[in-house]
Amino acid sequence: MGISINRRRFIQASSAVAVSALTAPAGRLSAQTAGQLRVLTYGGQVGKQVIDAYVTPFEAETGIEVIPITQDFEFPQLELMQKSNSITVDVGPMGHGAALQAVKKGYLEKIDYSLFKKEDVEGLLPNVKQDFGVGFIFYSLNLVYNTKKYPAGKPRPSNWPEFWDVKKYPGVRYMVSGQYGNEGPWEEALLADGVSRDKIYPMDIDRVFASLDKIKPHIRKWWTSGSEIQQLMLSGSGDLMQSYDGRAVYSIAQGAPLEMSRHQAKLTCDYWVIPKNSPNAHNAQKFIAFVTRAENQAAFAKLYPEGPTNKNAFKLLPEEIGRSLPSHPSNVEQALLLNGDWYMEVGSDGLSNMQRLAQRWSDWVLR
């Protein structure tokens, strides 16, 4: 996953549109015009859906030619662009942790909110409106259980203290690895240990690992990618799992005997960002304002089951679809909003909390 909180969910399995602008010859990329925009859209099916919901309508409205790049946007790519003075992406989605690191390096343009409609700015959910970027989609890590192991009429786990209760809820367990530091079972361990959602941050790292010590013997596998947990869920080998909500929704749609709890879900979002010195920065600003509109986010949500960052989009969605998305008000009330700023805080030892967690994990998981 590298620096960013990555999208390892089902939509990365295949690429419907393959465009290799990131590695295209410098001569062609430098021949940009004021009427062009290079948009990174993620890989796989989600890239196609970004094109359908955002890119094509944006082109039609503005007349700006958009070159879609169906790849993920990681911090090392951005840093290479800046150091080589070859900006090959004008705008793209990036995880909070990676974006904050980019801000510290001076690699991102500030967002021009004067281009936004007033109602769209007012509709942005908490933590979405930042100087460095605007929230793209909300997604979450959730508790998932096997309905054959825990059938209707019998107790079913719905929160992390119950996930930790191996006597009441015996079974095969899978959880996300903490190898990268910025994504791991940290908040879940504290919730399982009785910490309330409003007291999670700043995280007590010693308490995190003391709680993980209790569940460690019962975890069959610490998964490292969305495709891996999806495969495990579809195989039917797990009874209690931690999974991306998109992967779980997909697995359930494929007939897996699973149910997902929105209670105590860990909610986070990726951000649309503009690399510093983008030759098409003004067009990129227009694009971000366009994709933040409520009607456009509603259109995207109908194609891809993750949460709008503009709450007004829910007014334009059928109730059934809206309630299935992680950022619906009823789901946000039950969720924990991940604090990306805390992960990037640097202590007196020169390490960020993210780095500290990664180091601690590498020692702990081998014991």
Tab-separated table of N, CA, C and O in Angstrom, residues 137-197:
chain	number	residue	atom	x	y	z
A	137	ILE	N	-14.244	10.159	-2.257
A	137	ILE	CA	-15.233	9.191	-1.775
A	137	ILE	C	-14.890	8.787	-0.346
A	137	ILE	O	-13.730	8.760	0.043
A	138	PHE	N	-15.917	8.478	0.398
A	138	PHE	CA	-15.743	7.866	1.706
A	138	PHE	C	-15.803	6.348	1.542
A	138	PHE	O	-16.604	5.830	0.756
A	139	TYR	N	-14.954	5.654	2.270
A	139	TYR	CA	-15.041	4.200	2.355
A	139	TYR	C	-14.696	3.799	3.781
A	139	TYR	O	-14.246	4.627	4.583
A	140	SER	N	-14.913	2.551	4.112
A	140	SER	CA	-14.725	2.164	5.509
A	140	SER	C	-14.218	0.739	5.634
A	140	SER	O	-14.335	-0.078	4.716
A	141	LEU	N	-13.647	0.457	6.798
A	141	LEU	CA	-13.287	-0.895	7.213
A	141	LEU	C	-14.339	-1.345	8.216
A	141	LEU	O	-14.625	-0.634	9.185
A	142	ASN	N	-14.898	-2.530	7.975
A	142	ASN	CA	-16.066	-2.978	8.726
A	142	ASN	C	-15.902	-4.394	9.248
A	142	ASN	O	-15.105	-5.178	8.731
A	143	LEU	N	-16.703	-4.711	10.252
A	143	LEU	CA	-16.802	-6.079	10.741
A	143	LEU	C	-17.768	-6.843	9.840
A	143	LEU	O	-18.877	-6.378	9.552
A	144	VAL	N	-17.339	-8.023	9.399
A	144	VAL	CA	-18.146	-8.894	8.537
A	144	VAL	C	-18.196	-10.269	9.183
A	144	VAL	O	-17.204	-10.741	9.723
A	145	TYR	N	-19.366	-10.907	9.138
A	145	TYR	CA	-19.473	-12.246	9.724
A	145	TYR	C	-20.178	-13.195	8.770
A	145	TYR	O	-20.950	-12.793	7.889
A	146	ASN	N	-19.908	-14.491	8.966
A	146	ASN	CA	-20.477	-15.554	8.150
A	146	ASN	C	-21.837	-15.953	8.710
A	146	ASN	O	-21.953	-16.340	9.881
A	147	THR	N	-22.885	-15.854	7.902
A	147	THR	CA	-24.239	-16.132	8.376
A	147	THR	C	-24.500	-17.618	8.574
A	147	THR	O	-25.474	-17.991	9.240
A	148	LYS	N	-23.646	-18.490	8.000
A	148	LYS	CA	-23.775	-19.923	8.279
A	148	LYS	C	-23.242	-20.235	9.672
A	148	LYS	O	-23.801	-21.070	10.395
A	149	LYS	N	-22.172	-19.557	10.044
A	149	LYS	CA	-21.596	-19.752	11.379
A	149	LYS	C	-22.474	-19.104	12.440
A	149	LYS	O	-22.631	-19.640	13.547
A	150	TYR	N	-23.044	-17.960	12.105
A	150	TYR	CA	-23.899	-17.219	13.045
A	150	TYR	C	-25.256	-16.982	12.370
A	150	TYR	O	-25.534	-15.910	11.851
A	151	PRO	N	-26.115	-18.014	12.370
A	151	PRO	CA	-27.404	-17.915	11.670
A	151	PRO	C	-28.401	-17.027	12.406
A	151	PRO	O	-28.212	-16.678	13.572
A	152	ALA	N	-29.437	-16.669	11.692
A	152	ALA	CA	-30.503	-15.850	12.279
A	152	ALA	C	-31.093	-16.574	13.480
A	152	ALA	O	-31.256	-17.795	13.485
A	153	GLY	N	-31.406	-15.788	14.500
A	153	GLY	CA	-31.969	-16.357	15.724
A	153	GLY	C	-30.932	-16.660	16.777
A	153	GLY	O	-31.287	-16.949	17.926
A	154	LYS	N	-29.653	-16.600	16.399
A	154	LYS	CA	-28.568	-16.805	17.348
A	154	LYS	C	-27.750	-15.511	17.456
A	154	LYS	O	-27.812	-14.667	16.572
A	155	PRO	N	-27.000	-15.346	18.561
A	155	PRO	CA	-26.207	-14.116	18.707
A	155	PRO	C	-25.260	-13.900	17.535
A	155	PRO	O	-24.596	-14.830	17.074
A	156	ARG	N	-25.233	-12.654	17.057
A	156	ARG	CA	-24.357	-12.298	15.947
A	156	ARG	C	-23.470	-11.126	16.359
A	156	ARG	O	-23.955	-10.171	16.960
A	157	PRO	N	-22.179	-11.184	16.024
A	157	PRO	CA	-21.269	-10.088	16.406
A	157	PRO	C	-21.528	-8.844	15.567
A	157	PRO	O	-21.775	-8.935	14.363
A	158	SER	N	-21.494	-7.686	16.206
A	158	SER	CA	-21.745	-6.444	15.468
A	158	SER	C	-20.763	-5.333	15.806
A	158	SER	O	-20.832	-4.255	15.214
A	159	ASN	N	-19.845	-5.574	16.763
A	159	ASN	CA	-18.887	-4.538	17.137
A	159	ASN	C	-17.567	-5.187	17.513
A	159	ASN	O	-17.452	-6.416	17.589
A	160	TRP	N	-16.555	-4.376	17.786
A	160	TRP	CA	-15.215	-4.920	18.014
A	160	TRP	C	-15.041	-5.601	19.366
A	160	TRP	O	-14.314	-6.604	19.460
A	161	PRO	N	-15.700	-5.160	20.445
A	161	PRO	CA	-15.631	-5.962	21.669
A	161	PRO	C	-16.160	-7.382	21.453
A	161	PRO	O	-15.613	-8.345	22.011
A	162	GLU	N	-17.187	-7.523	20.612
A	162	GLU	CA	-17.727	-8.856	20.327
A	162	GLU	C	-16.788	-9.642	19.412
A	162	GLU	O	-16.672	-10.869	19.547
A	163	PHE	N	-16.102	-8.964	18.499
A	163	PHE	CA	-15.101	-9.633	17.668
A	163	PHE	C	-13.993	-10.215	18.543
A	163	PHE	O	-13.478	-11.302	18.276
A	164	TRP	N	-13.629	-9.493	19.581
A	164	TRP	CA	-12.581	-9.937	20.514
A	164	TRP	C	-13.083	-11.041	21.451
A	164	TRP	O	-12.270	-11.731	22.063
A	165	ASP	N	-14.381	-11.237	21.568
A	165	ASP	CA	-14.962	-12.213	22.497
A	165	ASP	C	-14.957	-13.597	21.850
A	165	ASP	O	-15.935	-14.037	21.236
A	166	VAL	N	-13.851	-14.307	21.990
A	166	VAL	CA	-13.683	-15.588	21.307
A	166	VAL	C	-14.483	-16.712	21.959
A	166	VAL	O	-14.702	-17.757	21.336
A	167	LYS	N	-14.929	-16.511	23.179
A	167	LYS	CA	-15.742	-17.536	23.835
A	167	LYS	C	-17.184	-17.495	23.338
A	167	LYS	O	-17.775	-18.512	23.005
A	168	LYS	N	-17.745	-16.297	23.279
A	168	LYS	CA	-19.126	-16.159	22.822
A	168	LYS	C	-19.233	-16.319	21.313
A	168	LYS	O	-20.227	-16.850	20.805
A	169	TYR	N	-18.161	-15.896	20.599
A	169	TYR	CA	-18.177	-15.952	19.138
A	169	TYR	C	-16.924	-16.674	18.634
A	169	TYR	O	-16.000	-16.058	18.094
A	170	PRO	N	-16.866	-17.979	18.819
A	170	PRO	CA	-15.715	-18.723	18.316
A	170	PRO	C	-15.729	-18.747	16.785
A	170	PRO	O	-16.780	-18.608	16.163
A	171	GLY	N	-14.565	-18.914	16.189
A	171	GLY	CA	-14.520	-18.999	14.731
A	171	GLY	C	-13.212	-18.497	14.162
A	171	GLY	O	-12.380	-17.913	14.859
A	172	VAL	N	-13.041	-18.723	12.870
A	172	VAL	CA	-11.847	-18.305	12.138
A	172	VAL	C	-11.923	-16.801	11.879
A	172	VAL	O	-12.926	-16.295	11.366
A	173	ARG	N	-10.851	-16.091	12.227
A	173	ARG	CA	-10.830	-14.640	12.115
A	173	ARG	C	-9.737	-14.150	11.163
A	173	ARG	O	-8.630	-14.704	11.140
A	174	TYR	N	-10.073	-13.081	10.421
A	174	TYR	CA	-9.105	-12.393	9.563
A	174	TYR	C	-9.164	-10.905	9.870
A	174	TYR	O	-10.235	-10.334	10.029
A	175	MET	N	-7.975	-10.272	9.914
A	175	MET	CA	-7.907	-8.828	10.103
A	175	MET	C	-6.842	-8.219	9.201
A	175	MET	O	-5.921	-8.911	8.752
A	176	VAL	N	-6.953	-6.915	8.982
A	176	VAL	CA	-5.995	-6.215	8.140
A	176	VAL	C	-4.629	-6.138	8.820
A	176	VAL	O	-4.534	-5.972	10.037
A	177	SER	N	-3.577	-6.273	8.021
A	177	SER	CA	-2.220	-6.141	8.524
A	177	SER	C	-1.928	-4.681	8.873
A	177	SER	O	-2.478	-3.758	8.279
A	178	GLY	N	-1.010	-4.494	9.819
A	178	GLY	CA	-0.587	-3.145	10.180
A	178	GLY	C	0.786	-2.794	9.654
A	178	GLY	O	1.419	-1.857	10.146
A	179	GLN	N	1.239	-3.514	8.625
A	179	GLN	CA	2.637	-3.390	8.183
A	179	GLN	C	2.999	-2.002	7.674
A	179	GLN	O	4.169	-1.612	7.697
A	180	TYR	N	2.015	-1.236	7.183
A	180	TYR	CA	2.334	0.078	6.641
A	180	TYR	C	2.130	1.207	7.651
A	180	TYR	O	2.465	2.348	7.368
A	181	GLY	N	1.549	0.891	8.785
A	181	GLY	CA	1.399	1.898	9.831
A	181	GLY	C	0.161	2.750	9.716
A	181	GLY	O	-0.531	2.993	10.704
A	182	ASN	N	-0.147	3.210	8.514
A	182	ASN	CA	-1.297	4.107	8.370
A	182	ASN	C	-2.607	3.353	8.252
A	182	ASN	O	-3.667	3.944	8.288
A	183	GLU	N	-2.531	2.055	8.083
A	183	GLU	CA	-3.743	1.246	8.050
A	183	GLU	C	-3.467	-0.023	8.832
A	183	GLU	O	-2.577	-0.794	8.497
A	184	GLY	N	-4.228	-0.245	9.859
A	184	GLY	CA	-4.047	-1.423	10.693
A	184	GLY	C	-5.194	-1.497	11.676
A	184	GLY	O	-6.046	-0.602	11.729
A	185	PRO	N	-5.233	-2.541	12.502
A	185	PRO	CA	-6.355	-2.732	13.424
A	185	PRO	C	-6.211	-1.919	14.705
A	185	PRO	O	-6.564	-2.369	15.796
A	186	TRP	N	-5.687	-0.703	14.592
A	186	TRP	CA	-5.362	0.100	15.766
A	186	TRP	C	-6.606	0.595	16.491
A	186	TRP	O	-6.782	0.340	17.701
A	187	GLU	N	-7.446	1.326	15.773
A	187	GLU	CA	-8.656	1.876	16.396
A	187	GLU	C	-9.571	0.760	16.876
A	187	GLU	O	-10.195	0.858	17.943
A	188	GLU	N	-9.639	-0.314	16.107
A	188	GLU	CA	-10.487	-1.451	16.479
A	188	GLU	C	-10.017	-2.066	17.801
A	188	GLU	O	-10.837	-2.471	18.634
A	189	ALA	N	-8.685	-2.135	17.980
A	189	ALA	CA	-8.148	-2.703	19.226
A	189	ALA	C	-8.549	-1.858	20.432
A	189	ALA	O	-8.864	-2.391	21.500
A	190	LEU	N	-8.544	-0.537	20.266
A	190	LEU	CA	-8.933	0.343	21.370
A	190	LEU	C	-10.432	0.266	21.634
A	190	LEU	O	-10.868	0.250	22.799
A	191	LEU	N	-11.231	0.209	20.580
A	191	LEU	CA	-12.675	0.059	20.759
A	191	LEU	C	-12.983	-1.253	21.477
A	191	LEU	O	-13.844	-1.302	22.363
A	192	ALA	N	-12.261	-2.307	21.108
A	192	ALA	CA	-12.461	-3.602	21.765
A	192	ALA	C	-12.078	-3.558	23.236
A	192	ALA	O	-12.636	-4.294	24.060
A	193	ASP	N	-11.147	-2.651	23.565
A	193	ASP	CA	-10.679	-2.530	24.947
A	193	ASP	C	-11.513	-1.548	25.762
A	193	ASP	O	-11.167	-1.218	26.891
A	194	GLY	N	-12.599	-1.053	25.160
A	194	GLY	CA	-13.526	-0.213	25.904
A	194	GLY	C	-13.352	1.277	25.745
A	194	GLY	O	-14.025	2.059	26.422
A	195	VAL	N	-12.454	1.711	24.862
A	195	VAL	CA	-12.274	3.146	24.625
A	195	VAL	C	-13.439	3.654	23.789
A	195	VAL	O	-13.798	3.051	22.778
A	196	SER	N	-14.028	4.759	24.182
A	196	SER	CA	-15.143	5.325	23.421
A	196	SER	C	-14.633	5.996	22.152
A	196	SER	O	-13.467	6.399	22.073
A	197	ARG	N	-15.500	6.134	21.169
A	197	ARG	CA	-15.083	6.692	19.883
A	197	ARG	C	-14.477	8.087	20.009
A	197	ARG	O	-13.531	8.435	19.301
